[in-house]
Amino acid sequence: MTTQPPHHWPAPPPQGYAYGPRPLNGFALASLLVGLLCFPPLGIVFAIVALVQIGKSGERGKALAVWGLVVSLVTSLAVAVAVPVLGRALDTLDERSGSRRAAQLREDVEGTLVDASELRVGHCFNVAGGDLLAEAPLVFRIDCAEVHDAEVTSATSMSEQGFPGAERMRNTASEDCWSAQDAYAMDTWALPAYAELYYFAPSRRSWSDGDRRIVCVIGTPDREHRGSLRNDAGMLTPEQVAFLKVMKEVDEALAEQPDEEVGDALQAYNGWAWTMDAALGAESRFLDTVKGRPELAGPAGVQRERLEVARLAWQQAERAKTEDAFLDAWDRATAALPVELEKALRGAYGLSTTVPEWLEGSEGDMGREGGGSGPPGTSPGPGRSPSRESA
């Protein structure tokens, strides 16, 4: 008699599962949803993971995983084809929009639309609404004899490999453009009071696109200005150029006035007084060389006499030990050189005799009450306080 193994009823479930249907693989469902609704490439990954796990564990969801894989592949292919097409369509739309905008502006702005990179020294141009501070304004070049908003004084390219930073860019552009304007319009008295300095410089974004140009301009958008403001060394006589260079050195010395109050920085003011004495000494020596010229001898002689009086006062200011002593010497230096003397001298040289607004009403051209003194780093001149910066 043989012994039979005992029968178990009901039969035990397959190993690894509890009673009930097999569980659904989560990656299978996720592959279909992700591939269909949000990120197809991730749906492909989920589908492959689901098929591998189902093959090992016997879970449900193989059909879902297959559908997820198909949907994800089809959707990924569609996106790959659609993105370039959409990009080209947007570019075309932008171009058409820009063309329509330019066409609309042409109706309101005089001149010929040109790319800003085409601007060169001496070119005059207009912008829509005269807004030289607008971001990326459209430029319409026009003859300088016609009414225009701005005139180019310099157009140079930077050599740096990397973007120097916004602050350094502003400082570089401002310094370069003041120098360019001084060389382009040497007779600062001839500049109208409404003329101001502007510049167009690369932004961080445009730098990454290869933009390296700094374009400096004299802007006159507030008035209907006609004619070029250019009076550089090529348009003046050698005598006029030499005189203006000497006067510019005096202006630059004047601009080194410290920012602080005299009582808070007396030693700095003593040093500035020495600088002023040296600059006026250079002017005096220059005027001594023209005393033999009949048309210049009179005004130059008077100016030299007053220069020596002013220099003596500046020398006393250099040695001043108290605030009151310095201020007293400064006042005497100011009174020694009334603006009318420079006006007469400029007239003798054939230069502008229109006293600028920044000198009108002052007792001298280097006083502390409305004269030509200004913050460090700038020379007196129309529009220098403050300068304007383009976007």
XYZ file of C-alpha atoms in Angstrom:
391
model
C 0.000 0.000 0.000
C 1.459 3.250 -0.996
C 1.045 6.425 0.855
C -0.329 9.383 -1.173
C 0.643 12.926 -0.345
C -2.185 14.803 1.287
C -4.350 17.022 -0.954
C -4.613 20.737 -0.162
C -7.693 22.591 -1.138
C -7.853 25.194 -2.392
C -4.522 25.101 -4.217
C -1.902 27.546 -2.898
C -1.502 30.772 -4.915
C 1.555 31.247 -7.115
C 4.566 32.169 -5.061
C 5.035 35.955 -4.712
C 1.370 36.962 -5.019
C -1.395 37.310 -2.508
C -4.893 36.348 -3.353
C -6.460 38.523 -6.101
C -5.348 39.883 -9.529
C -1.724 40.618 -10.300
C -0.652 44.224 -9.542
C -0.323 46.801 -12.314
C 3.192 48.031 -13.069
C 3.399 51.748 -12.205
C 5.974 52.595 -14.884
C 3.655 51.235 -17.581
C 0.879 53.669 -16.716
C 3.380 56.502 -16.165
C 4.953 55.962 -19.592
C 1.628 56.497 -21.338
C 0.662 59.549 -19.297
C 4.077 61.221 -19.458
C 4.512 60.487 -23.169
C 1.081 61.834 -23.970
C 0.832 64.844 -21.687
C 4.201 66.358 -20.828
C 7.657 64.962 -21.661
C 7.782 62.240 -24.363
C 11.489 61.305 -23.952
C 10.847 60.453 -20.311
C 7.846 58.377 -21.415
C 10.158 56.260 -23.574
C 12.397 55.590 -20.560
C 9.437 54.674 -18.354
C 8.062 52.294 -21.010
C 11.357 50.427 -21.349
C 11.709 50.141 -17.548
C 8.113 48.850 -17.338
C 8.657 46.141 -20.003
C 11.816 44.924 -18.257
C 10.132 44.762 -14.845
C 6.991 43.055 -16.215
C 9.143 40.411 -17.905
C 10.749 39.559 -14.564
C 7.821 39.887 -12.175
C 4.796 38.974 -14.278
C 2.965 42.164 -13.342
C 0.137 43.474 -15.472
C 0.517 46.454 -17.812
C 2.508 45.136 -20.766
C -0.041 46.552 -23.220
C 0.057 49.927 -21.451
C 3.851 49.952 -21.610
C 3.813 49.150 -25.325
C 1.277 51.891 -25.995
C 3.286 54.278 -23.812
C 6.399 53.494 -25.827
C 4.605 54.039 -29.151
C 2.931 57.266 -28.038
C 6.163 58.625 -26.576
C 8.126 57.815 -29.743
C 5.519 59.400 -32.004
C 5.192 62.494 -29.793
C 8.979 62.923 -29.531
C 9.289 62.712 -33.315
C 6.494 65.261 -33.741
C 8.166 67.679 -31.302
C 11.536 67.278 -33.033
C 9.943 68.233 -36.355
C 7.674 70.974 -34.985
C 10.213 72.994 -32.945
C 12.403 74.107 -35.899
C 9.317 74.830 -37.987
C 7.812 76.902 -35.168
C 11.098 78.723 -34.659
C 11.267 79.677 -38.329
C 7.649 80.794 -38.214
C 8.339 83.020 -35.174
C 11.417 84.491 -36.836
C 9.365 85.268 -39.921
C 6.682 86.834 -37.742
C 9.289 88.949 -35.950
C 10.765 90.081 -39.246
C 7.349 90.991 -40.589
C 6.502 92.786 -37.351
C 9.819 94.661 -37.467
C 9.239 95.546 -41.100
C 5.772 96.866 -40.306
C 7.170 98.851 -37.366
C 9.934 100.300 -39.535
C 7.414 101.147 -42.235
C 5.221 102.941 -39.714
C 8.195 104.840 -38.315
C 9.380 105.864 -41.785
C 6.185 107.840 -42.110
C 7.051 109.874 -38.982
C 10.875 110.081 -39.067
C 12.898 111.941 -41.655
C 15.896 110.117 -43.124
C 16.936 106.744 -44.475
C 16.700 103.700 -42.223
C 20.185 102.231 -41.656
C 21.728 99.705 -39.318
C 23.383 101.298 -36.294
C 26.631 99.505 -37.209
C 26.826 101.713 -40.317
C 27.153 104.942 -38.309
C 30.503 106.720 -38.702
C 32.075 109.890 -37.302
C 30.278 112.944 -38.664
C 27.038 111.153 -39.540
C 23.778 112.763 -38.421
C 20.619 110.780 -37.728
C 17.115 110.769 -36.284
C 15.265 108.310 -34.054
C 11.543 107.884 -33.491
C 10.209 110.586 -31.204
C 13.722 111.912 -30.671
C 14.125 109.298 -27.916
C 17.850 108.613 -27.850
C 17.410 106.643 -24.624
C 15.053 104.096 -26.170
C 16.178 100.463 -26.150
C 17.612 99.569 -29.577
C 16.154 102.592 -31.404
C 15.826 102.481 -35.183
C 18.330 104.867 -36.780
C 17.437 107.086 -39.738
C 20.491 108.740 -41.264
C 20.012 112.251 -42.649
C 22.100 115.107 -44.001
C 23.436 117.266 -41.167
C 22.041 120.346 -42.926
C 18.543 119.023 -42.151
C 16.894 118.893 -38.738
C 18.375 115.961 -36.842
C 18.449 114.445 -33.356
C 22.113 113.509 -33.041
C 25.583 113.643 -34.580
C 28.244 110.933 -34.238
C 31.527 112.025 -32.626
C 33.158 108.602 -32.322
C 32.537 104.970 -33.303
C 35.059 102.472 -31.938
C 35.213 98.770 -31.106
C 36.309 97.325 -27.767
C 39.090 94.754 -27.705
C 38.131 92.846 -24.527
C 37.392 89.157 -24.953
C 34.763 88.976 -22.218
C 32.032 91.401 -21.218
C 33.655 93.856 -18.785
C 30.543 94.332 -16.656
C 27.808 96.947 -16.781
C 29.466 99.466 -14.439
C 32.844 99.320 -16.156
C 31.111 99.537 -19.534
C 29.325 102.729 -18.458
C 32.517 104.255 -17.093
C 34.516 103.373 -20.202
C 31.846 104.660 -22.569
C 31.371 107.893 -20.614
C 35.100 108.628 -20.409
C 35.728 107.776 -24.053
C 32.764 109.797 -25.261
C 33.684 112.940 -23.326
C 37.165 112.739 -24.830
C 35.663 112.193 -28.283
C 33.339 115.170 -27.900
C 36.185 117.423 -26.730
C 38.182 116.471 -29.821
C 35.187 116.697 -32.184
C 33.894 120.050 -30.887
C 37.011 121.729 -29.516
C 35.415 125.153 -29.113
C 33.020 124.230 -26.296
C 31.588 127.760 -26.280
C 30.220 127.085 -29.760
C 28.083 124.169 -28.551
C 24.452 125.112 -27.866
C 23.203 124.719 -24.320
C 20.744 122.029 -25.408
C 23.490 119.789 -26.812
C 24.126 116.770 -24.610
C 26.343 113.723 -24.655
C 24.796 110.322 -25.370
C 26.341 106.967 -26.199
C 25.294 103.551 -27.450
C 27.265 100.747 -25.795
C 26.983 96.929 -25.803
C 24.806 95.272 -23.185
C 25.670 91.877 -21.771
C 23.135 90.314 -24.133
C 24.291 92.118 -27.277
C 27.929 91.392 -26.345
C 27.188 87.660 -26.557
C 25.907 88.304 -30.091
C 29.217 89.875 -31.109
C 28.447 93.560 -30.444
C 31.634 95.446 -29.465
C 30.983 99.014 -30.717
C 30.686 102.154 -28.613
C 29.043 104.949 -30.595
C 29.345 108.440 -29.078
C 27.000 111.214 -30.167
C 26.095 114.821 -29.464
C 22.339 114.757 -29.008
C 20.062 117.706 -29.808
C 16.597 116.099 -29.650
C 15.014 118.906 -27.621
C 15.366 121.487 -30.389
C 15.022 121.547 -34.163
C 18.752 121.700 -34.729
C 20.295 122.074 -38.184
C 23.952 122.011 -39.146
C 27.008 120.136 -37.928
C 28.553 120.941 -34.554
C 31.937 119.710 -35.695
C 34.893 122.024 -35.118
C 37.876 119.732 -34.718
C 41.573 120.261 -35.359
C 41.079 119.791 -39.098
C 38.609 122.673 -39.280
C 40.438 125.175 -37.051
C 43.685 127.068 -37.535
C 46.821 125.833 -35.748
C 46.718 128.950 -33.510
C 43.122 128.233 -32.511
C 43.909 124.591 -31.775
C 46.908 125.514 -29.616
C 44.861 128.058 -27.646
C 41.959 125.659 -27.078
C 44.301 122.905 -25.885
C 45.773 125.237 -23.264
C 42.306 126.303 -22.133
C 41.222 122.658 -21.963
C 44.116 121.951 -19.586
C 42.819 124.703 -17.315
C 39.321 123.209 -17.475
C 40.683 119.763 -16.608
C 42.596 121.183 -13.652
C 39.454 122.972 -12.528
C 37.518 119.698 -12.715
C 39.854 118.110 -10.150
C 38.165 120.078 -7.368
C 37.552 117.663 -4.452
C 34.017 116.536 -3.695
C 34.178 117.221 0.029
C 33.701 120.524 1.819
C 36.869 122.559 2.261
C 36.817 122.116 6.046
C 36.637 118.326 5.682
C 39.436 117.970 3.113
C 41.724 120.981 3.440
C 44.848 119.083 2.377
C 43.107 117.844 -0.770
C 42.099 121.422 -1.565
C 45.680 122.577 -0.970
C 46.785 120.058 -3.602
C 44.080 121.230 -5.984
C 45.265 124.826 -5.560
C 48.749 123.722 -6.653
C 47.206 122.079 -9.738
C 45.336 125.279 -10.583
C 48.491 127.372 -10.210
C 50.373 125.042 -12.577
C 47.602 125.117 -15.202
C 47.317 128.909 -15.121
C 51.095 129.144 -15.345
C 51.011 127.096 -18.565
C 48.323 129.416 -19.953
C 50.381 132.482 -19.021
C 53.493 131.118 -20.732
C 51.466 130.304 -23.852
C 50.011 133.819 -24.056
C 53.512 135.249 -23.680
C 54.400 133.663 -27.038
C 51.722 135.674 -28.912
C 52.488 139.120 -27.503
C 54.080 140.046 -30.833
C 50.827 139.461 -32.724
C 48.983 142.823 -33.029
C 45.526 141.235 -33.132
C 46.273 139.187 -29.998
C 48.703 141.318 -28.024
C 46.075 143.462 -26.273
C 43.689 140.783 -24.979
C 46.560 138.362 -24.309
C 48.466 140.989 -22.335
C 45.493 141.797 -20.121
C 44.780 138.109 -19.557
C 48.401 137.453 -18.580
C 48.318 140.239 -15.980
C 45.153 138.843 -14.422
C 46.524 135.319 -14.570
C 49.465 136.333 -12.392
C 47.079 137.854 -9.842
C 45.017 134.649 -9.839
C 48.137 132.500 -9.531
C 49.267 134.444 -6.473
C 45.890 133.796 -4.861
C 46.079 130.079 -5.698
C 49.588 129.915 -4.212
C 48.221 131.413 -1.005
C 45.369 128.887 -1.087
C 47.937 126.109 -1.432
C 49.588 127.235 1.813
C 46.326 127.946 3.674
C 46.112 126.359 7.132
C 42.453 127.062 7.790
C 39.202 126.787 5.868
C 38.584 130.545 6.030
C 42.044 131.309 4.661
C 41.528 128.957 1.749
C 38.078 130.312 0.914
C 39.366 133.874 1.002
C 42.189 133.038 -1.415
C 39.780 131.114 -3.651
C 37.462 134.106 -3.857
C 40.352 136.388 -4.866
C 41.475 133.924 -7.535
C 37.929 133.876 -8.899
C 37.596 137.651 -8.995
C 40.926 138.005 -10.800
C 39.656 136.300 -13.967
C 36.223 137.577 -15.012
C 34.658 135.749 -17.915
C 34.699 138.907 -20.043
C 38.481 138.620 -20.340
C 38.270 135.143 -21.849
C 35.447 136.340 -24.084
C 37.667 139.089 -25.524
C 40.573 136.696 -25.965
C 38.418 134.158 -27.759
C 37.134 136.879 -30.047
C 40.709 137.802 -30.929
C 41.314 134.168 -31.902
C 38.175 134.099 -34.044
C 36.378 131.643 -31.774
C 32.878 131.748 -30.323
C 32.209 134.624 -27.939
C 28.795 133.387 -26.795
C 29.191 132.859 -23.062
C 27.794 129.393 -22.216
C 25.011 129.020 -19.685
C 27.381 127.329 -17.268
C 29.411 130.567 -17.097
C 26.654 133.157 -17.313
C 26.280 135.253 -14.171
C 29.596 134.122 -12.669
C 32.252 136.560 -11.554
C 34.978 134.411 -13.026
C 35.399 131.239 -14.989
C 36.614 129.228 -11.996
C 34.463 130.345 -9.096
C 32.656 128.286 -6.510
C 29.344 130.117 -6.998
C 28.278 129.248 -10.542
C 31.651 129.284 -12.259
C 33.204 126.483 -14.246
C 34.088 124.184 -11.393
C 32.469 120.796 -11.363
C 32.772 117.267 -10.049
C 36.032 115.369 -10.507
C 36.461 113.638 -13.844
C 34.535 116.158 -15.920
C 35.386 119.402 -17.633
C 32.938 122.288 -17.737
C 30.807 122.279 -20.833
C 27.251 122.167 -22.143
C 25.322 119.149 -20.982
C 28.027 117.833 -18.671
C 25.856 117.886 -15.563
C 24.522 115.341 -15.898
C 25.392 113.473 -19.057
C 22.829 111.157 -20.549
C 23.368 107.502 -21.253
C 21.578 105.479 -23.882
C 20.040 102.132 -23.108
